mmCIF file of C-alpha atoms in Angstrom:
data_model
loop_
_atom_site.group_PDB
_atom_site.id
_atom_site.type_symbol
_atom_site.label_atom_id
_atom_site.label_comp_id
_atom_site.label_asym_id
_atom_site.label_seq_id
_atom_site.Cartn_x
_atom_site.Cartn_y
_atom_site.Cartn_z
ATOM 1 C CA UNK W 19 203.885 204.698 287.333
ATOM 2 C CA UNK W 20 205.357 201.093 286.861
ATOM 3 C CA UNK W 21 201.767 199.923 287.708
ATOM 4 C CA UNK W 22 200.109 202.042 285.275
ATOM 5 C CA UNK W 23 202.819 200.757 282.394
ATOM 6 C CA UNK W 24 202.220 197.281 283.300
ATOM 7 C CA UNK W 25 198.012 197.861 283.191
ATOM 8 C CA UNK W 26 198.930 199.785 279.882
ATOM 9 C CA UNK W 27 200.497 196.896 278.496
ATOM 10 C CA UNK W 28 197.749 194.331 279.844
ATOM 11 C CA UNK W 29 195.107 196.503 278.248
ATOM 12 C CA UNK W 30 196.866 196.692 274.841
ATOM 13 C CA UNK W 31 197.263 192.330 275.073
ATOM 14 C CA UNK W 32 193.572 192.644 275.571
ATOM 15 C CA UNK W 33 193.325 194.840 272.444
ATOM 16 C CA UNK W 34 191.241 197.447 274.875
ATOM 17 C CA UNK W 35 193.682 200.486 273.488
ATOM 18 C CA UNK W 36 191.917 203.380 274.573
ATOM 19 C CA UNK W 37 191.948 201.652 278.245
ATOM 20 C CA UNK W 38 195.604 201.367 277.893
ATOM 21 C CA UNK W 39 196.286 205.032 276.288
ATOM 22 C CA UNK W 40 194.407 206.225 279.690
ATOM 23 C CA UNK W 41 196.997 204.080 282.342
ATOM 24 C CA UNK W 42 200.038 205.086 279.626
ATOM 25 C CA UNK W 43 199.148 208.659 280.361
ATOM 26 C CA UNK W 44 198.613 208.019 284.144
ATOM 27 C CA UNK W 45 202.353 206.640 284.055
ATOM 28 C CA UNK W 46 203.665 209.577 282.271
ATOM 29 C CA UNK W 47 202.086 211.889 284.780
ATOM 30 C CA UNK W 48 203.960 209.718 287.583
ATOM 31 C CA UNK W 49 207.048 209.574 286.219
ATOM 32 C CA UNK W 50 209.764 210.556 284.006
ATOM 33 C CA UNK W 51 209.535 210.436 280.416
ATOM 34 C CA UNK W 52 210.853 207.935 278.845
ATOM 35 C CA UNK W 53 211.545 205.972 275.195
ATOM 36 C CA UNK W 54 210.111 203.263 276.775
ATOM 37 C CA UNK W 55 206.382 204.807 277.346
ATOM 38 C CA UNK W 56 206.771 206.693 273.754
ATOM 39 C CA UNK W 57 207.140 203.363 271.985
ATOM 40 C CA UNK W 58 204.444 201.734 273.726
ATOM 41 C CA UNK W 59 202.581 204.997 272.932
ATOM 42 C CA UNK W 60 203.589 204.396 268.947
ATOM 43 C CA UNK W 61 202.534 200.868 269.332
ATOM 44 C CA UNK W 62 198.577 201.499 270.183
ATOM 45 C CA UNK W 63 198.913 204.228 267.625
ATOM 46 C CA UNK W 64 199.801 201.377 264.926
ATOM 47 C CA UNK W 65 197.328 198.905 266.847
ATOM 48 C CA UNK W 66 194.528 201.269 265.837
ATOM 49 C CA UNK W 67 195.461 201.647 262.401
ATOM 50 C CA UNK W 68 196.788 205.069 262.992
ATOM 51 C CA UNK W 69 200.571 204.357 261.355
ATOM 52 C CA UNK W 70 201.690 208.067 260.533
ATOM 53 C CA UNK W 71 200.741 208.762 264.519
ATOM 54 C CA UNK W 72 202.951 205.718 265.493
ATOM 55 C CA UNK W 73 205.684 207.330 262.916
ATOM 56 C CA UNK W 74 205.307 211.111 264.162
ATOM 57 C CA UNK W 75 205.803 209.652 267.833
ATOM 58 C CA UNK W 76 208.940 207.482 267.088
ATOM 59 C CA UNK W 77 210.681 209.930 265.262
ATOM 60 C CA UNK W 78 210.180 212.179 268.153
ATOM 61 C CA UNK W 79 211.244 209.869 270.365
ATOM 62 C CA UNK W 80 213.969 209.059 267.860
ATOM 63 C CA UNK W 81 215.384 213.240 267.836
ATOM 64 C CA UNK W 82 215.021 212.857 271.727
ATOM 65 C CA UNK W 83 216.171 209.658 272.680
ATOM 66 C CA UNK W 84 219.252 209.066 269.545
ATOM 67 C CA UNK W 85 220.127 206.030 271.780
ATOM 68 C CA UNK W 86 217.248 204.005 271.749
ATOM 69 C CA UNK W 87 217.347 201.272 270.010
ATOM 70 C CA UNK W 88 213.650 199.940 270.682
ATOM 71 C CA UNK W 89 212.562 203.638 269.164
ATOM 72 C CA UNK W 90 214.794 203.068 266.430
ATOM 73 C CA UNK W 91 213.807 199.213 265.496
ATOM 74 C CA UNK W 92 209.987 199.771 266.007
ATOM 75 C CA UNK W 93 210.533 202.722 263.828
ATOM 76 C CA UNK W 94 212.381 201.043 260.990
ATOM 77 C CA UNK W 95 209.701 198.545 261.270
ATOM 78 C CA UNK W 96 206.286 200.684 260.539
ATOM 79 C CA UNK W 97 208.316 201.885 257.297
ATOM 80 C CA UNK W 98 209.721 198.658 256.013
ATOM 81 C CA UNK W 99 206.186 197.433 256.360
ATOM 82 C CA UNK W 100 204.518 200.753 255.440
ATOM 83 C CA UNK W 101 206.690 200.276 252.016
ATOM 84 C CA UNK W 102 208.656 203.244 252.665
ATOM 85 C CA UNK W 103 212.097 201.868 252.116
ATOM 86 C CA UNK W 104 213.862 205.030 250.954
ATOM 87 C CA UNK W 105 213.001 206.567 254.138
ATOM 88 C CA UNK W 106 213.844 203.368 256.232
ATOM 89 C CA UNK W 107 217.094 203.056 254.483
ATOM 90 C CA UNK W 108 218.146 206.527 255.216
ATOM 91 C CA UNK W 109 217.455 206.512 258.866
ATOM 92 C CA UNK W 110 219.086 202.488 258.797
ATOM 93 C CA UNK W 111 222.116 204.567 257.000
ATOM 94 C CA UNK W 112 222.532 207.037 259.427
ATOM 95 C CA UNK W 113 222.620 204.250 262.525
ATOM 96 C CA UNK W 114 225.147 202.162 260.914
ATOM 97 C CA UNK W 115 227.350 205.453 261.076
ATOM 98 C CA UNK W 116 227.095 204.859 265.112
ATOM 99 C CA UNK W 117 226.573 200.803 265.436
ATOM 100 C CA UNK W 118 228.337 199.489 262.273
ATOM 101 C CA UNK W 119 228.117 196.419 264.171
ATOM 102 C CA UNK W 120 224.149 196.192 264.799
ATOM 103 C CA UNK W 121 222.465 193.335 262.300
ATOM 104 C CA UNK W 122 219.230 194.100 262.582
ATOM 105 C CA UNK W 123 220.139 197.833 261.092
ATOM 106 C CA UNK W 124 221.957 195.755 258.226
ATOM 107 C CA UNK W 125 218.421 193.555 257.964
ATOM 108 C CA UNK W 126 216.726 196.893 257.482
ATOM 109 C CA UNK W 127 219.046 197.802 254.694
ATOM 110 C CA UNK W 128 219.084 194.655 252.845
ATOM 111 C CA UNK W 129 215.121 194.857 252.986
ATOM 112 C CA UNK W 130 214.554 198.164 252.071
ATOM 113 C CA UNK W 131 217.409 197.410 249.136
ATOM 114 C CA UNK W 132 215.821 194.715 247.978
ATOM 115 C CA UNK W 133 211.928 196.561 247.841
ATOM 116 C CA UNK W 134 214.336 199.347 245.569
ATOM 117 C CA UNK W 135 215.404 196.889 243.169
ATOM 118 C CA UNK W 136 219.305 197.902 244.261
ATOM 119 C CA UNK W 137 220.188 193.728 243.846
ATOM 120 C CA UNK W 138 224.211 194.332 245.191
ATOM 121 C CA UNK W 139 223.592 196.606 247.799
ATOM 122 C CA UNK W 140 220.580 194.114 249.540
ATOM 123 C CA UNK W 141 223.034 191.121 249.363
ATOM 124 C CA UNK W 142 225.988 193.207 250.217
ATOM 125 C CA UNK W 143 224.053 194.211 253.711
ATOM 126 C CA UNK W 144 222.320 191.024 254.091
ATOM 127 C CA UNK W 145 226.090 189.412 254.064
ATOM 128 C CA UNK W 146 226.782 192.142 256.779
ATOM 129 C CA UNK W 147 223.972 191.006 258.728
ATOM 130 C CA UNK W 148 224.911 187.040 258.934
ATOM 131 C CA UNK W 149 228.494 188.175 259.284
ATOM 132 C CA UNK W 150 228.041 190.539 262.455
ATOM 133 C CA UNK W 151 225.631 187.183 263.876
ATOM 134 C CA UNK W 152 228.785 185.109 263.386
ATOM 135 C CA UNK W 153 227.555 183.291 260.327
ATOM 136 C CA UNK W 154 230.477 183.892 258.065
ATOM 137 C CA UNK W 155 229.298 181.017 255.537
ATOM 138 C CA UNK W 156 225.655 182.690 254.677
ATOM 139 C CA UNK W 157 227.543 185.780 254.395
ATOM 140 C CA UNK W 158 230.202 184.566 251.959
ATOM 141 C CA UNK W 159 227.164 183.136 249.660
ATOM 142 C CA UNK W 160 225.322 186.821 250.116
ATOM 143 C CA UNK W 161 228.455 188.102 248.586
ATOM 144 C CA UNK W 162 228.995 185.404 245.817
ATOM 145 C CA UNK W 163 225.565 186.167 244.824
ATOM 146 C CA UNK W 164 226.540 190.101 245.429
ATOM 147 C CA UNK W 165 229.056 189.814 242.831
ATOM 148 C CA UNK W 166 227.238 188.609 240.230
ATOM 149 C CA UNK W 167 224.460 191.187 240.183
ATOM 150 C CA UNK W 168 223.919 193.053 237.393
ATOM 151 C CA UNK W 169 223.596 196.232 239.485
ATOM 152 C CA UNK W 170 226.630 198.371 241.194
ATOM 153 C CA UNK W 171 229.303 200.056 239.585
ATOM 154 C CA UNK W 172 233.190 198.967 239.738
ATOM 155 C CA UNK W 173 233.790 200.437 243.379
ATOM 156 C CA UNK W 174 230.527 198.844 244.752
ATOM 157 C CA UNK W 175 231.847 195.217 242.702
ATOM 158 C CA UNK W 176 235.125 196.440 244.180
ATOM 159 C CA UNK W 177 234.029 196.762 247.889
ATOM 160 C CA UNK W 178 231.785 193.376 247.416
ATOM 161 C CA UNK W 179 235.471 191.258 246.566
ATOM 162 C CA UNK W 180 237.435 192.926 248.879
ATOM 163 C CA UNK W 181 234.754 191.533 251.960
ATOM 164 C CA UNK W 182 234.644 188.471 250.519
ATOM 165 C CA UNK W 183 238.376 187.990 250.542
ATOM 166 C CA UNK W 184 238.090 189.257 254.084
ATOM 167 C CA UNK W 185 235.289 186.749 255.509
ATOM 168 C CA UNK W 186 237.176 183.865 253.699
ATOM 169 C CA UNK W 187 239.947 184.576 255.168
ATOM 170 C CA UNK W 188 238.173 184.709 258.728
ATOM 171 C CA UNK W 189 237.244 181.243 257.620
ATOM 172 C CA UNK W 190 240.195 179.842 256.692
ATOM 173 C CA UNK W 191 241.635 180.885 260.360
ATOM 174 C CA UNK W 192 238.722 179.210 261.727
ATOM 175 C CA UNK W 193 239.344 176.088 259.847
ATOM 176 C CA UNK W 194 243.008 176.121 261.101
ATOM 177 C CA UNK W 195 241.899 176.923 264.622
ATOM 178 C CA UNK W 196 239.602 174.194 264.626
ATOM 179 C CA UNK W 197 242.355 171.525 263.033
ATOM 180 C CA UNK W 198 244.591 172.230 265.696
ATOM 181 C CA UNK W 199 242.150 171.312 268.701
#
């Protein structure tokens, strides 16, 4: 089956999808199933301009596989750039319940935020996002420019100041780390 995945995915570089939906269904028929072959499967979907098949199969994948985060991202994806953010910040909503951590999940939020006008909430997640890759600077300015949108009511301004206070302090530790080397 390993052979057939790695024709499938030569085929698809080679843009001959219907060739490589043949050897992806000769690996599945040697092997067990897995996210891995279901996202490839989404991808020729969305290679042949077939984008609610690519959706149907990662959401699938997504109810059978919850810990896949390829199925996940390649999901989020389609519907980001389908312009479906409601329905890519829901699902980015619910993942941030079990990887509060992940920044690409924030990335989708801040996106999909920013396509629904919600000005706060997309620098608010976009600050999450620098600040979970270690960039604590771009993520104070996301907040600075958090606080001043128009948008939000006193417990999202609220939650927006207390983070900031937070990440500056992280700095200021930093700063003092760094002065005594």
């Amino acid at each position: 089956s390993a052979a057939h995945y790695g024709l499938a995915l030569t085929l698809a570089r080679n843009r001959d999808y219907k060739g490589a939906e043949a050897e992806l269904q000769a690996a599945r028929k040697g092997s067990v199933a897995t996210p891995m072959f279901e996202t490839l499967a989404a991808d020729l979907k969305l290679k042949q301009g077939d984008t609610a098949g690519a959706v149907t199969i990662l959401k699938a994948t997504n109810a059978k596989y919850p810990a896949s985060r390829a199925a996940v991202y390649a999901l989020l994806d389609i519907l980001v750039n389908d312009n479906k953010p409601r329905e890519a910040l829901d699902i980015a909503t619910r993942e941030l319940k079990s990887y509060p951590k992940d920044p690409k999940l924030h990335q989708v939020a801040a996106r999909s935020h920013a396509a629904l006008g919600h000005n706060l909430e997309q620098h608010r997640a976009q600050a999450e996002a620098y600040a979970n890759y270690g960039q604590t600077t771009a993520a104070i300015e996301q907040l600075m420019i958090a606080q001043k949108a128009p948008d939000g009511d006193f417990y999202d301004h609220s939650r927006v100041d207390a983070r900031l206070r937070e990440l500056r302090q992280i700095e200021a530790d930093k700063a003092r780390e760094q002065g005594r080397e």
